[in-house]
Structures are given as structure tokens and as C-alpha cells.
Tab-separated table of C-alpha atoms and ligand atoms in Angstrom:
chain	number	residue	atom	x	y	z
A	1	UNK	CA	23.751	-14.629	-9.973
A	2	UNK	CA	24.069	-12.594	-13.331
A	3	UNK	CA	24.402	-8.556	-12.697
A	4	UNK	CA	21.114	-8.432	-14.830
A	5	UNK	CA	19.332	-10.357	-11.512
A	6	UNK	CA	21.298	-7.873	-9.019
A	7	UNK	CA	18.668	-5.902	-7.379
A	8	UNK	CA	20.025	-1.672	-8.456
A	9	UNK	CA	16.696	-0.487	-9.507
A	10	UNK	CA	17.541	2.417	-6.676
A	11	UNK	CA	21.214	2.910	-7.016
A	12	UNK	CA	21.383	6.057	-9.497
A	13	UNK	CA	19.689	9.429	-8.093
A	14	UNK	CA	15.936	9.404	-9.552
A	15	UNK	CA	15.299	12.546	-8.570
A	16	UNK	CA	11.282	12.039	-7.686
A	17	UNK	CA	11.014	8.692	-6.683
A	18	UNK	CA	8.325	6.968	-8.125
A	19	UNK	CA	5.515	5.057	-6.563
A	20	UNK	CA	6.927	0.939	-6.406
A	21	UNK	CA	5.085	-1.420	-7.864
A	22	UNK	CA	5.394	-4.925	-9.132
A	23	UNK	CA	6.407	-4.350	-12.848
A	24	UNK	CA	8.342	-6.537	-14.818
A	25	UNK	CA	11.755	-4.632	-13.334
A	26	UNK	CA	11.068	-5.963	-10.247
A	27	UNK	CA	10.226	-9.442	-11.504
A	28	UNK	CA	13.493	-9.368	-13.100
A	29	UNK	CA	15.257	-8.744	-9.838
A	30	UNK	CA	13.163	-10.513	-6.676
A	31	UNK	CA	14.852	-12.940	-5.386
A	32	UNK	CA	17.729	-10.644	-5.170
A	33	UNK	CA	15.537	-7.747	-3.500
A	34	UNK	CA	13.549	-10.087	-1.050
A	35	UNK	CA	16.359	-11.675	0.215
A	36	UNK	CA	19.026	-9.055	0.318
A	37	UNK	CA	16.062	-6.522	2.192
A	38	UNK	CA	14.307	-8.661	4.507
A	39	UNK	CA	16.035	-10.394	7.393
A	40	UNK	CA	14.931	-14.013	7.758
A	41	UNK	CA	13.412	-13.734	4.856
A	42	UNK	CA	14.907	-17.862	3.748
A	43	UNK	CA	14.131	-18.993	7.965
A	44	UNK	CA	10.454	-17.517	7.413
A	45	UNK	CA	10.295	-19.654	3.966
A	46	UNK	CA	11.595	-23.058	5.722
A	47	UNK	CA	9.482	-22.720	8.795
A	48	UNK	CA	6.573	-22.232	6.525
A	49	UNK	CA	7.168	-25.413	4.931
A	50	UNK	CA	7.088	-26.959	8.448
A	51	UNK	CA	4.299	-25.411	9.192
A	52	UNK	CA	2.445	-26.982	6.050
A	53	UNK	CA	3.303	-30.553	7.178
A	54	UNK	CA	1.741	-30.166	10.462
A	55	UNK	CA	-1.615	-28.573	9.348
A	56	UNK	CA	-2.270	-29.380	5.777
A	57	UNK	CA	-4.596	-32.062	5.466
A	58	UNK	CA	-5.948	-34.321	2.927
A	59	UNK	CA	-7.677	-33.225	0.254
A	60	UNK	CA	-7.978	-28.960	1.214
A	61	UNK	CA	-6.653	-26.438	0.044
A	62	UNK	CA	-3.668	-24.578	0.582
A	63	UNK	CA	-3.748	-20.542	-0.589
A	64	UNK	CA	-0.386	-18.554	-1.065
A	65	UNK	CA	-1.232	-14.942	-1.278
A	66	UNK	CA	0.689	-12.432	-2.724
A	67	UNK	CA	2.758	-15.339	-4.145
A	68	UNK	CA	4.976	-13.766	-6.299
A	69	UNK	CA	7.435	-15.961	-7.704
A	70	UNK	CA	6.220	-19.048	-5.837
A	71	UNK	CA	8.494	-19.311	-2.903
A	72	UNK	CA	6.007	-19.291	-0.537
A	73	UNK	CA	4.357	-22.178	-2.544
A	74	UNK	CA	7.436	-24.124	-3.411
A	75	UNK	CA	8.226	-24.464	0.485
A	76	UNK	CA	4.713	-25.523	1.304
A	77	UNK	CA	4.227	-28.236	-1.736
A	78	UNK	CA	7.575	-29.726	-1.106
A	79	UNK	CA	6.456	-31.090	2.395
A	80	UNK	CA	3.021	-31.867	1.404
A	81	UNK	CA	3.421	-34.741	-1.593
A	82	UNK	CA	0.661	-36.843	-1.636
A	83	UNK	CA	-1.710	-35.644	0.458
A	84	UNK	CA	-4.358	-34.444	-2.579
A	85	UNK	CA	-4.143	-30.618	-2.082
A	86	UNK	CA	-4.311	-28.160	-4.457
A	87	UNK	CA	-2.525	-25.005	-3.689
A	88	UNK	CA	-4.160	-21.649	-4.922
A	89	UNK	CA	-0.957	-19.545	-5.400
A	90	UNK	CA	-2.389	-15.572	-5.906
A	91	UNK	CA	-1.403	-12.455	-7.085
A	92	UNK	CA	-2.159	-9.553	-8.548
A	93	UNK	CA	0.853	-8.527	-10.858
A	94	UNK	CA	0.355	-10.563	-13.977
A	95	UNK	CA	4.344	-10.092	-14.687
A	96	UNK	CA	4.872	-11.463	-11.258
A	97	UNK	CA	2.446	-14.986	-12.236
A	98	UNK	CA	4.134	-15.555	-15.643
A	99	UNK	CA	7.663	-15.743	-14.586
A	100	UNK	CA	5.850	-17.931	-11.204
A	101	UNK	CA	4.821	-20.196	-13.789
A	102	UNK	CA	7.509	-20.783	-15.883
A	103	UNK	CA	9.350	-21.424	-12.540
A	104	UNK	CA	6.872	-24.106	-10.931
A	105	UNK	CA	7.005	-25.774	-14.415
A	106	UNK	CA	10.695	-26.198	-14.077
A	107	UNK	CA	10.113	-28.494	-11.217
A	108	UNK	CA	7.380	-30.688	-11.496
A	109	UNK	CA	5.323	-32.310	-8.491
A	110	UNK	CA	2.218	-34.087	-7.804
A	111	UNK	CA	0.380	-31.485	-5.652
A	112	UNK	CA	-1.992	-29.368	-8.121
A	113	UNK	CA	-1.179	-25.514	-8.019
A	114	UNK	CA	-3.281	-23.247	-9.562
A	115	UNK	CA	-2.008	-19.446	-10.254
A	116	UNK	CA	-5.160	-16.752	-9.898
A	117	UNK	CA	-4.440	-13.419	-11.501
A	118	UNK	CA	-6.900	-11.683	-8.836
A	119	UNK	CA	-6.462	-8.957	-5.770
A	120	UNK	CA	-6.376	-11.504	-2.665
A	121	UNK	CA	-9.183	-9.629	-1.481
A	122	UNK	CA	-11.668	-10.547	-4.297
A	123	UNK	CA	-11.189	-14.422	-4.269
A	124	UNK	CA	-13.167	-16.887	-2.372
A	125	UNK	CA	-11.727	-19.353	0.453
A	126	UNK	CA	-13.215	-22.121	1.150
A	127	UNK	CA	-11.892	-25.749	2.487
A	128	UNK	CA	-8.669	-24.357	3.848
A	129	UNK	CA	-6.657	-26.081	5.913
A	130	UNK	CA	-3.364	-23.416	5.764
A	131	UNK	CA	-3.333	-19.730	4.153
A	132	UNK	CA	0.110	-18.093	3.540
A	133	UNK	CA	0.614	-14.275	3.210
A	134	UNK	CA	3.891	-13.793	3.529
A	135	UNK	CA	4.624	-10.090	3.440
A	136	UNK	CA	1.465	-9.236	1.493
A	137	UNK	CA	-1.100	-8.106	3.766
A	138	UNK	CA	1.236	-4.877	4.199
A	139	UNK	CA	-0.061	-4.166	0.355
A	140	UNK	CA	-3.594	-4.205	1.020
A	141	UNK	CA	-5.070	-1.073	1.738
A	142	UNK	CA	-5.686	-0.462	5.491
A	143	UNK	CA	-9.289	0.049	5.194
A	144	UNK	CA	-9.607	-3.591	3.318
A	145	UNK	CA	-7.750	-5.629	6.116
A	146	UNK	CA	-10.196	-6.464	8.461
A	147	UNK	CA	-12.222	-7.787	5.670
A	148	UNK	CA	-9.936	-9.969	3.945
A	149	UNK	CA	-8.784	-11.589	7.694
A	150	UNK	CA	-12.704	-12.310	8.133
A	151	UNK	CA	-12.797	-14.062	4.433
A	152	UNK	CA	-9.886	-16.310	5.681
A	153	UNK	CA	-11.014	-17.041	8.858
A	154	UNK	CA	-14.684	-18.220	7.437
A	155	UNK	CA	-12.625	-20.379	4.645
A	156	UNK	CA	-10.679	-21.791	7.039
A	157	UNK	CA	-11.272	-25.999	8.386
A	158	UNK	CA	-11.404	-25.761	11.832
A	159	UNK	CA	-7.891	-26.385	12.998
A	160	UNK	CA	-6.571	-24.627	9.830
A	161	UNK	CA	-3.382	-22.280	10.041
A	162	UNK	CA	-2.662	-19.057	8.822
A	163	UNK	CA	0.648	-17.257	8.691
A	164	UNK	CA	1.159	-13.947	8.382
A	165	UNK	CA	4.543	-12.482	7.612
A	166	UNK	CA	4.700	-9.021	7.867
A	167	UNK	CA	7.348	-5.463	8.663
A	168	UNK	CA	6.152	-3.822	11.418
A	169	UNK	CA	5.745	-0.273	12.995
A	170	UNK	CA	6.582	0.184	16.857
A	171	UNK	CA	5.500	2.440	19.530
A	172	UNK	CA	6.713	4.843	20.608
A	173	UNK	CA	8.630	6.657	17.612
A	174	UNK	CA	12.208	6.063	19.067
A	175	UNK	CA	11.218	2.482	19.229
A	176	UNK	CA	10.395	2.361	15.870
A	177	UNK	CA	13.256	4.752	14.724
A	178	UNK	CA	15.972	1.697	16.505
A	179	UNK	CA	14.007	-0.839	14.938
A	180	UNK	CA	14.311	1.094	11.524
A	181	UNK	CA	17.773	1.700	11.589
A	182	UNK	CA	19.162	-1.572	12.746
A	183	UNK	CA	17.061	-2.936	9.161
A	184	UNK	CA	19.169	-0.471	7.824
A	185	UNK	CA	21.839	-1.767	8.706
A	186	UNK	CA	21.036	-5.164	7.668
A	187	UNK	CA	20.541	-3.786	4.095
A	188	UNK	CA	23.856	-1.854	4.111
A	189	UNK	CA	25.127	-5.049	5.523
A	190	UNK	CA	23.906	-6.774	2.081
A	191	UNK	CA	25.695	-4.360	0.033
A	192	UNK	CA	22.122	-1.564	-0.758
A	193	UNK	CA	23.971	1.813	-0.734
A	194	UNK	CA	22.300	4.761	1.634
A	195	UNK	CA	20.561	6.397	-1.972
A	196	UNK	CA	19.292	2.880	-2.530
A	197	UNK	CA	18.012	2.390	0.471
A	198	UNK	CA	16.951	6.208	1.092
A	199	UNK	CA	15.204	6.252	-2.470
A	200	UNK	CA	13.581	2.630	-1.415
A	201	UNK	CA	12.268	3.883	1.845
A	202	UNK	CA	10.468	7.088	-0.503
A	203	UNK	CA	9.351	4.432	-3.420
A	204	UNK	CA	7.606	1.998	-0.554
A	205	UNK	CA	5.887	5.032	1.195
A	206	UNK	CA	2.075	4.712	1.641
A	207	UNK	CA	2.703	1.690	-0.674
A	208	UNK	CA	3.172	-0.729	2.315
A	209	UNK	CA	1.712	0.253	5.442
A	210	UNK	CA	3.099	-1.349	8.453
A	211	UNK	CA	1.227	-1.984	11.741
A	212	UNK	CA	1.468	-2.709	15.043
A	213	UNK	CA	2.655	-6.598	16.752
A	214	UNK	CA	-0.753	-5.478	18.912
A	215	UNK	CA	-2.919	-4.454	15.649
A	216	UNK	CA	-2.369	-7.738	13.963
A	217	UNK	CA	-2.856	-9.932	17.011
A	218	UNK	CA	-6.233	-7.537	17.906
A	219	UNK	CA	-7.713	-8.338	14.587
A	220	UNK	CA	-7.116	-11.628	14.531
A	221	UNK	CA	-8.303	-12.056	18.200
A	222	UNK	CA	-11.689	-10.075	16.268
A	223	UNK	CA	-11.997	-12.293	13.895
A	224	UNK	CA	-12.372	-15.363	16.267
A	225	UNK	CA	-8.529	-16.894	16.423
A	226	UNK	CA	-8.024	-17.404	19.982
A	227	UNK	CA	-4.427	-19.014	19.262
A	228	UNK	CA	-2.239	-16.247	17.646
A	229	UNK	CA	1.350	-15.345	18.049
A	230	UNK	CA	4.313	-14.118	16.361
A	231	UNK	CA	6.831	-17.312	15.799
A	232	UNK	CA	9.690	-15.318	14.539
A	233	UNK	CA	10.993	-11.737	14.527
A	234	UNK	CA	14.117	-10.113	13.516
A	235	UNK	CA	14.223	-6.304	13.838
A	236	UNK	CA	11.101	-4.785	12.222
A	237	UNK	CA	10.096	-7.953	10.663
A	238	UNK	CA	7.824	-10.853	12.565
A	239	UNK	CA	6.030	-13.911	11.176
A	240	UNK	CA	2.565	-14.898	12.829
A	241	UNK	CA	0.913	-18.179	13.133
A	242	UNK	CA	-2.905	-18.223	14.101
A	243	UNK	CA	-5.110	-21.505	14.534
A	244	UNK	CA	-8.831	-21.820	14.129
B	301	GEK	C1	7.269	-14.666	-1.149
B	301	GEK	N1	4.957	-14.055	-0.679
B	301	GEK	O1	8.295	-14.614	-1.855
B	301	GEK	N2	-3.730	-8.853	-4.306
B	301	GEK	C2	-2.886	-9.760	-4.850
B	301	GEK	N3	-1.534	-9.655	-4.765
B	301	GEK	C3	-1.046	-8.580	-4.150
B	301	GEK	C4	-1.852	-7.578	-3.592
B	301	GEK	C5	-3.260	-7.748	-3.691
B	301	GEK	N4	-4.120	-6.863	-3.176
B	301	GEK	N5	-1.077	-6.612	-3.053
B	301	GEK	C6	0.201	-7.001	-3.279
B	301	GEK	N6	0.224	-8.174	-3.940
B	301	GEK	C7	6.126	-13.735	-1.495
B	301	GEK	C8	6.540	-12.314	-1.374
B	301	GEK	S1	5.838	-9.741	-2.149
B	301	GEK	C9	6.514	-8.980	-0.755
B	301	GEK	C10	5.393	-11.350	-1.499
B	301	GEK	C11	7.444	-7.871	-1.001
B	301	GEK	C12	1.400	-8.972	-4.332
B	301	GEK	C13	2.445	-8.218	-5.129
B	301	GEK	O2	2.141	-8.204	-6.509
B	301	GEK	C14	3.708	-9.008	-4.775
B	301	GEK	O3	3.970	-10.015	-5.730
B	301	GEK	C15	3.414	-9.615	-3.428
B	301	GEK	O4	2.035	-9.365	-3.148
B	301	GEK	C16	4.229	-9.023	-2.272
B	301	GEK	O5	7.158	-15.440	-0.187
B	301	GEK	O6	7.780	-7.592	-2.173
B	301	GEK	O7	7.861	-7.234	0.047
């Protein structure tokens, strides 16, 4: 990796912190930041490749929201040649779907994917047989949750899969505060100093709101998914599968 690609948007003091967002700094610096701040961030990508060989069937469609640069996608096609899906890989930063497409068209396949400048929660779904968020839904405005779940749960085939990866909170506060910390320490671990990570923390406030292992299971449980479970966790981070 070139130091250009080195995630140290946070390293120098910025005195007020501003808002994040996905601007074309980030985009220059993702892979880097994704991997180096979320713990089983590349065993959450392989197992969601697996996941797309058992459920994705012929001829549905696939939906990667919050894409970003494709990962998400790129696991899922890989294990899904020839099986006449299109994948409908969506996001909302436009810097975010250029650089996804100039990636995807560096390695060519046979399953269709089509990039959607949109907010996931203003597409339709429809003939789904698996829909990927993989740490997106923490974006999405509380209030606009519910919603969006009940889109994807009407758009998906019955037997369809959804996966939902996700940081969480934990209750009570000391619960949370251990869970905190020890992610901490995996991002110290990764070479983020404590102002990077500090300054981080302040960027990502009331930018992604976290919630509850019981929240997300409750709404999906509301929306009519009577299989739902988390598959994988490592400190404050958990990936969910529900079936329709
Ligand atoms: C991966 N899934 O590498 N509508 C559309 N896109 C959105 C919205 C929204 N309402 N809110 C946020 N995004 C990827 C990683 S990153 C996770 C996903 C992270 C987009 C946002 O632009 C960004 O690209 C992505 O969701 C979240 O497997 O950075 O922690």
C-alpha cells in the first residue's frame, strides 16, 4: 500500500472535528480505514460470499447497500457465476460509485451489476433472493429504519436472505464502555494513534447510530422474519442473517 492509501485523515489535531462523511478523502483511503477499524471486517466479507451461494437463486436479484467500493459485491458475484442475477450495488456518495466502478471494471464477470446513485431508502426491491448491508444501516437515520427493513422484507422471494452487518451499543453503560474499549484496542492494535481514534470517535458522532443485538433482532422479528440471528461478532461488531 502507497502512504497516499494509508488511512491519517485523523492523525494531526483538527481542533473541531468535523462531521464524517463519504467525500472523496475517504474514497481515497477505504480499504485502509474499513479494514484497519473494524474487526472481522475480511471474515464478514468471505462469509457473505458463502452466504450468496446458498440463497441466491436463478435469475433474482441480489442488492448491496451502502456498497461503497464494491466489496460487499465482489464477494457475492464471485460465488454466484452463472446463475443470471443482476446485482444492484447502492450508494449514496457519488465519489464512493465512481472509484466502485472503475474497480468492478478491472475485473470482469458474467453476473450483471448495476451501480444506483440513490439513498437505500428511496429505491425499490423487488425479486430478491439476498440483500447485503454491510455496516450501512448504522447511516440511516433512526427514524427511517423500520421503514427501509419493511421495503426489504416485501422485496424479498420467500426464502430470501438478508445480512445485516452492523457496530453495536450494549446495555448497561459499563457493558458498552468494555465493549468500546477493547475496539479500541483493536484500532491501536492496527497502528490508529489515541487523537486518531479520539478525533474519529467525535467525527462519527450522531453520524452512525448504533443499536442494540435486541433492537435489530425486534425489528426484524416486526417485520415478519421469524429466522434471525447474529452469525458473527467480535467486540462491538456482529453480522446478522435473517430468512423469509
Ligand atoms: C463494504 N458495505 O465495504 N443511502 C445510500 N448509501 C448510504 C446511505 C444511504 N442512506 N448511508 C450511508 N451510505 C461496504 C461498507 S460503508 C461502512 C459500507 C463504513 C453509504 C456510504 O456512502 C458508505 O459508502 C457506506 O454506506 C457505508 O462492505 O464506512 O463504516
Amino acid at each position: 500500500m502507497t502512504d497516499s492509501s494509508r488511512d491519517n485523515l485523523f492523525s494531526s489535531p483538527l481542533g473541531k472535528v468535523p462531521s464524517f462523511v463519504f467525500d472523496q478523502a475517504v474514497v481515497d483511503v477505504f480499504p485502509d480505514m474499513i479494514s484497519r477499524s473494524v474487526p472481522g471486517y475480511e471474515t464478514i466479507l468471505a462469509h457473505t460470499g458463502e452466504l450468496a451461494e446458498r440463497f441466491v437463486q436463478a435469475n433474482t436479484h441480489c442488492y448491496d447497500l451502502g456498497c461503497s467500493l464494491g466489496a460487499s459485491t465482489i464477494a457475492v458475484r464471485q460465488r454466484i457465476e452463472g446463475r443470471g442475477a443482476t446485482i444492484f450495488a447502492v450508494d449514496n456518495s457519488t465519489a464512493m460509485l465512481s472509484k466502485c466502478q472503475k474497480i468492478l471494471d478491472a475485473r470482469p464477470d458474467s453476473t450483471h451489476v448495476e451501480l444506483v446513485d440513490s439513498d437505500i431508502c428511496d429505491i425499490e426491491i423487488s425479486n430478491a433472493s439476498l440483500v447485503v448491508m454491510n455496516f450501512t444501516l448504522q447511516f440511516v437515520p433512526l427514524a427511517q429504519r423500520a421503514a427501509l427493513m419493511e421495503k426489504i422484507y416485501q422485496g424479498l422471494n420467500p426464502g430470501g436472505c438478508v445480512i445485516i452487518s452492523e457496530k453495536l451499543s450494549f446495555e448497561p453503560e459499563s457493558l458498552n464502555q468494555l465493549l468500546s474499549e477493547l475496539h479500541h484496542g483493536f484500532k491501536r492494535a492496527q497502528g490508529y494513534s489515541d487523537l486518531e481514534i479520539s478525533q474519529k470517535r467525535d467525527s462519527i458522532e450522531n453520524v452512525l447510530v448504533p443499536e442494540t443485538l435486541d433492537s435489530h433482532i425486534q425489528r426484524l422479528r416486526a417485520c415478519g422474519f421469524q429466522s434471525a440471528s447474529p452469525w458473527f461478532q467480535c467486540f462491538n461488531f456482529c453480522s446478522l442473517v435473517a430468512i423469509k
